[in-house]
Amino acid sequence: MVLRWVLGALSVAMAEKARYRRVERAHALGLRGFRHASHAMLYAPSDEMLFGRIPVRYAVLMQMRFDGTLGFPGGFLDPGEACLEDGLNRELQEEMGCNVRLTEADYLCSHVCQHPRPIVNHLYARKLTLAELQALEVSAVQARDHGGEVLGMVRVPLYTLRGGRGGLPTFLRNRFIGNARDQLLYALRKLGIMTPGELQAAEDASRAH
Ligand SMILES: O=c1[nH]cnc2c1ncn2[C@@H]1O[C@H](COP(=O)(O)OP(=O)(O)O)[C@@H](O)[C@H]1O
């Protein structure tokens, strides 16, 4: 009985883990029968100090969605749109009033998911100045989707507090849409914003709560 429960729990955990697979962009674009969604991590170096002593390091933007989960701004490519970036830039305008145009040069990674629906999630990232990012935080509250599909922009805390549990580890315990949590960790590592060791420590602390 106990063994069956453990095996059941293990297979659920593995199925959850196996849901998203990273693929090359060219492979992802050749997939038939998949819907494509593009999202963007907008970020800026920051020399701000929390409480005058904890370095903020970077302002990294995510959003609180209508469904109570956290994700990046972006969305599905519409049928008439010629390329991923067209769909992404339209969504950034609707969700944040963002006039920054992302291009293929900002592309970071793609993840495929077969179940429950075949979709490919593409992630882009653009480094801004802190002033540009703050201007977007302001324009976001005037954007078409504010108060509807988007409840507000949030910054990701990259530091840890209170014996290593507060800050990023606590943030990682939120509910994230799709593979947004993995995208966040991937982007922070790939862009050199945090070291693999720092990220591992944050993940371990987030699990140890
Ligand atoms: O930040 C994200 N990272 C990864 N996937 C996401 C993120 N936000 C939404 N998704 C997924 O992308 C797809 C498009 O959802 P979204 O709500 O962004 O687009 P829409 O506004 O075009 O409906 C859905 O499958 C959703 O689960």
Tab-separated table of C-alpha atoms and ligand atoms in Angstrom:
chain	number	residue	atom	x	y	z
A	1	MET	CA	0.000	0.000	0.000
A	2	VAL	CA	2.726	2.428	1.128
A	3	LEU	CA	4.933	1.282	-1.765
A	4	ARG	CA	2.109	1.907	-4.242
A	5	TRP	CA	1.603	5.407	-2.798
A	6	VAL	CA	5.345	6.175	-3.035
A	7	LEU	CA	5.502	4.887	-6.640
A	8	GLY	CA	2.415	6.913	-7.524
A	9	ALA	CA	3.847	10.086	-6.005
A	10	LEU	CA	7.167	9.465	-7.778
A	11	SER	CA	5.559	8.999	-11.172
A	12	VAL	CA	3.490	12.175	-10.727
A	13	ALA	CA	6.663	14.084	-9.785
A	14	MET	CA	8.525	12.681	-12.809
A	15	ALA	CA	5.643	13.425	-15.165
A	16	GLU	CA	5.616	17.016	-13.849
A	17	LYS	CA	9.373	17.302	-14.389
A	18	ALA	CA	9.247	15.779	-17.864
A	19	ARG	CA	6.577	18.128	-19.142
A	20	TYR	CA	8.927	20.712	-20.670
A	21	ARG	CA	11.942	19.850	-22.804
A	22	ARG	CA	14.447	22.396	-24.068
A	23	VAL	CA	14.913	22.336	-27.830
A	24	GLU	CA	16.889	24.375	-30.357
A	25	ARG	CA	15.062	27.291	-31.946
A	26	ALA	CA	15.273	25.832	-35.497
A	27	HIS	CA	13.808	22.535	-34.301
A	28	ALA	CA	11.045	24.343	-32.395
A	29	LEU	CA	10.080	26.422	-35.423
A	30	GLY	CA	9.773	23.300	-37.582
A	31	LEU	CA	7.299	21.558	-35.262
A	32	ARG	CA	3.864	20.939	-36.798
A	33	GLY	CA	0.648	21.200	-34.770
A	34	PHE	CA	2.183	23.212	-31.909
A	35	ARG	CA	1.056	26.636	-30.720
A	36	HIS	CA	3.913	29.049	-30.127
A	37	ALA	CA	4.077	31.478	-27.205
A	38	SER	CA	6.825	34.047	-26.650
A	39	HIS	CA	7.618	35.794	-23.392
A	40	ALA	CA	10.310	38.242	-22.367
A	41	MET	CA	12.469	38.860	-19.345
A	42	LEU	CA	13.195	42.588	-19.192
A	43	TYR	CA	15.953	43.426	-16.739
A	44	ALA	CA	18.351	46.177	-15.747
A	45	PRO	CA	21.492	46.422	-13.621
A	46	SER	CA	20.789	48.285	-10.413
A	47	ASP	CA	23.088	49.732	-7.776
A	48	GLU	CA	20.170	50.186	-5.382
A	49	MET	CA	20.624	48.913	-1.821
A	50	LEU	CA	17.725	47.397	0.096
A	51	PHE	CA	17.641	48.855	3.645
A	52	GLY	CA	20.829	50.692	2.669
A	53	ARG	CA	22.948	47.511	2.894
A	54	ILE	CA	21.655	44.635	0.708
A	55	PRO	CA	22.660	44.954	-2.970
A	56	VAL	CA	19.677	44.590	-5.297
A	57	ARG	CA	22.091	43.952	-8.245
A	58	TYR	CA	19.442	43.732	-10.981
A	59	ALA	CA	15.822	44.699	-11.434
A	60	VAL	CA	14.177	41.695	-13.149
A	61	LEU	CA	10.552	42.049	-14.241
A	62	MET	CA	7.819	39.442	-14.017
A	63	GLN	CA	4.073	39.922	-13.723
A	64	MET	CA	1.203	38.786	-11.540
A	65	ARG	CA	-1.313	37.290	-13.945
A	66	PHE	CA	-5.119	37.240	-13.817
A	67	ASP	CA	-5.005	33.612	-12.605
A	68	GLY	CA	-2.845	34.390	-9.567
A	69	THR	CA	0.320	32.877	-11.006
A	70	LEU	CA	3.560	34.624	-11.885
A	71	GLY	CA	4.906	34.728	-15.416
A	72	PHE	CA	6.749	36.890	-17.903
A	73	PRO	CA	4.968	39.364	-20.163
A	74	GLY	CA	4.144	37.903	-23.579
A	75	GLY	CA	1.692	35.425	-25.051
A	76	PHE	CA	0.618	33.316	-28.011
A	77	LEU	CA	1.549	34.178	-31.555
A	78	ASP	CA	-1.598	35.137	-33.506
A	79	PRO	CA	-2.298	33.194	-36.743
A	80	GLY	CA	-1.659	36.220	-39.010
A	81	GLU	CA	1.685	37.130	-37.462
A	82	ALA	CA	4.796	36.550	-39.540
A	83	CYS	CA	7.299	35.777	-36.798
A	84	LEU	CA	7.620	35.146	-33.066
A	85	GLU	CA	8.971	38.631	-32.431
A	86	ASP	CA	5.884	40.282	-34.007
A	87	GLY	CA	3.629	38.400	-31.576
A	88	LEU	CA	5.900	39.132	-28.647
A	89	ASN	CA	6.113	42.870	-29.368
A	90	ARG	CA	2.318	43.098	-29.746
A	91	GLU	CA	1.847	41.367	-26.383
A	92	LEU	CA	4.430	43.610	-24.700
A	93	GLN	CA	2.529	46.634	-25.984
A	94	GLU	CA	-0.861	45.291	-24.805
A	95	GLU	CA	0.380	44.145	-21.400
A	96	MET	CA	2.905	46.865	-20.531
A	97	GLY	CA	2.541	49.678	-23.052
A	98	CYS	CA	6.082	48.696	-24.035
A	99	ASN	CA	7.513	50.309	-27.163
A	100	VAL	CA	10.875	48.545	-26.924
A	101	ARG	CA	11.035	46.223	-29.973
A	102	LEU	CA	12.627	42.871	-29.251
A	103	THR	CA	14.389	41.078	-32.100
A	104	GLU	CA	15.840	37.657	-32.828
A	105	ALA	CA	19.063	38.892	-31.166
A	106	ASP	CA	17.192	38.867	-27.832
A	107	TYR	CA	16.181	35.195	-28.169
A	108	LEU	CA	17.258	32.975	-25.271
A	109	CYS	CA	15.638	29.514	-25.371
A	110	SER	CA	12.662	27.341	-26.369
A	111	HIS	CA	10.861	24.617	-24.423
A	112	VAL	CA	8.416	22.109	-25.854
A	113	CYS	CA	5.462	20.681	-23.989
A	114	GLN	CA	3.276	17.842	-25.372
A	115	HIS	CA	0.690	17.521	-22.603
A	116	PRO	CA	-1.966	18.620	-21.971
A	117	ARG	CA	-1.609	20.655	-25.194
A	118	PRO	CA	1.268	20.768	-27.693
A	119	ILE	CA	2.894	24.171	-27.177
A	120	VAL	CA	6.332	25.715	-27.514
A	121	ASN	CA	7.367	28.462	-25.105
A	122	HIS	CA	10.080	30.786	-26.378
A	123	LEU	CA	11.898	33.109	-24.012
A	124	TYR	CA	13.585	36.376	-24.929
A	125	ALA	CA	15.574	38.693	-22.667
A	126	ARG	CA	16.518	42.353	-23.073
A	127	LYS	CA	18.849	44.327	-20.870
A	128	LEU	CA	17.637	47.884	-20.273
A	129	THR	CA	18.904	50.761	-18.198
A	130	LEU	CA	17.235	51.112	-14.827
A	131	ALA	CA	15.596	54.365	-16.031
A	132	GLU	CA	14.126	52.538	-19.074
A	133	LEU	CA	12.827	49.726	-16.893
A	134	GLN	CA	11.276	52.176	-14.414
A	135	ALA	CA	9.554	53.952	-17.327
A	136	LEU	CA	8.033	50.589	-18.335
A	137	GLU	CA	6.806	49.961	-14.794
A	138	VAL	CA	5.008	53.299	-15.030
A	139	SER	CA	3.571	52.704	-18.521
A	140	ALA	CA	2.398	49.206	-17.490
A	141	VAL	CA	-0.344	50.597	-15.240
A	142	GLN	CA	-1.785	52.507	-18.248
A	143	ALA	CA	-1.568	49.513	-20.574
A	144	ARG	CA	-4.653	47.911	-22.148
A	145	ASP	CA	-4.411	44.685	-20.132
A	146	HIS	CA	-3.643	46.245	-16.750
A	147	GLY	CA	-6.225	45.231	-14.157
A	148	GLY	CA	-7.487	42.487	-16.489
A	149	GLU	CA	-5.074	39.853	-17.771
A	150	VAL	CA	-2.220	41.553	-15.883
A	151	LEU	CA	-2.629	42.515	-12.242
A	152	GLY	CA	0.751	44.190	-11.937
A	153	MET	CA	4.467	43.992	-12.627
A	154	VAL	CA	6.734	42.604	-9.914
A	155	ARG	CA	10.497	42.644	-9.456
A	156	VAL	CA	12.248	39.397	-8.605
A	157	PRO	CA	14.329	39.581	-5.393
A	158	LEU	CA	17.749	38.164	-6.244
A	159	TYR	CA	19.202	38.409	-2.735
A	160	THR	CA	18.609	36.138	0.225
A	161	LEU	CA	17.574	37.250	3.710
A	162	ARG	CA	16.938	35.749	7.119
A	163	GLY	CA	19.464	32.906	7.141
A	164	GLY	CA	19.190	32.305	3.404
A	165	ARG	CA	15.446	31.617	3.191
A	166	GLY	CA	13.919	35.016	2.525
A	167	GLY	CA	14.199	36.851	-0.775
A	168	LEU	CA	14.723	34.633	-3.831
A	169	PRO	CA	14.051	31.291	-2.063
A	170	THR	CA	10.677	32.583	-0.817
A	171	PHE	CA	9.886	34.102	-4.226
A	172	LEU	CA	10.534	30.708	-5.869
A	173	ARG	CA	7.819	29.184	-3.683
A	174	ASN	CA	5.129	31.139	-5.515
A	175	ARG	CA	2.944	29.516	-8.190
A	176	PHE	CA	4.336	30.082	-11.694
A	177	ILE	CA	2.538	29.637	-14.989
A	178	GLY	CA	3.831	26.978	-17.403
A	179	ASN	CA	7.611	26.690	-17.187
A	180	ALA	CA	8.120	30.336	-16.136
A	181	ARG	CA	9.980	29.328	-12.973
A	182	ASP	CA	12.471	27.228	-14.953
A	183	GLN	CA	12.759	29.977	-17.560
A	184	LEU	CA	13.621	32.451	-14.799
A	185	LEU	CA	16.345	30.204	-13.362
A	186	TYR	CA	17.692	29.417	-16.831
A	187	ALA	CA	17.846	33.103	-17.807
A	188	LEU	CA	19.514	34.197	-14.557
A	189	ARG	CA	22.238	31.606	-15.102
A	190	LYS	CA	22.628	32.020	-18.864
A	191	LEU	CA	22.874	35.816	-18.647
A	192	GLY	CA	25.414	35.626	-15.818
A	193	ILE	CA	23.107	37.504	-13.437
A	194	MET	CA	23.600	34.813	-10.804
A	195	THR	CA	26.136	32.000	-10.526
A	196	PRO	CA	25.082	28.327	-10.697
A	197	GLY	CA	26.111	28.030	-7.031
A	198	GLU	CA	23.916	30.950	-5.959
A	199	LEU	CA	20.967	29.544	-7.896
A	200	GLN	CA	21.423	26.071	-6.458
A	201	ALA	CA	21.556	27.505	-2.935
A	202	ALA	CA	18.357	29.483	-3.560
A	203	GLU	CA	16.579	26.394	-4.941
A	204	ASP	CA	17.738	24.255	-2.007
A	205	ALA	CA	16.587	26.898	0.487
A	206	SER	CA	13.260	27.235	-1.326
A	207	ARG	CA	12.660	23.488	-0.957
A	208	ALA	CA	13.818	23.460	2.682
A	209	HIS	CA	11.141	25.917	3.880
B	1	LIG	O1	5.978	33.408	-18.418
B	1	LIG	C1	5.605	32.390	-18.989
B	1	LIG	N1	6.477	31.403	-19.233
B	1	LIG	C2	6.135	30.243	-19.858
B	1	LIG	N2	4.898	30.013	-20.291
B	1	LIG	C3	3.973	30.952	-20.068
B	1	LIG	C4	4.259	32.164	-19.423
B	1	LIG	N3	3.120	32.897	-19.374
B	1	LIG	C5	2.165	32.154	-19.957
B	1	LIG	N4	2.655	30.987	-20.380
B	1	LIG	C6	1.994	29.936	-21.166
B	1	LIG	O2	2.019	30.442	-22.497
B	1	LIG	C7	0.785	30.209	-23.146
B	1	LIG	C8	0.205	31.563	-23.526
B	1	LIG	O3	-0.346	32.153	-22.354
B	1	LIG	P1	-0.489	33.719	-22.182
B	1	LIG	O4	-1.514	33.920	-21.109
B	1	LIG	O5	0.837	34.336	-21.957
B	1	LIG	O6	-0.946	34.184	-23.605
B	1	LIG	P2	-2.287	34.838	-24.211
B	1	LIG	O7	-2.358	36.187	-23.522
B	1	LIG	O8	-1.974	34.928	-25.654
B	1	LIG	O9	-3.412	33.905	-23.843
B	1	LIG	C9	-0.062	29.388	-22.181
B	1	LIG	O10	0.161	28.029	-22.492
B	1	LIG	C10	0.531	29.717	-20.812
B	1	LIG	O11	0.399	28.632	-19.943
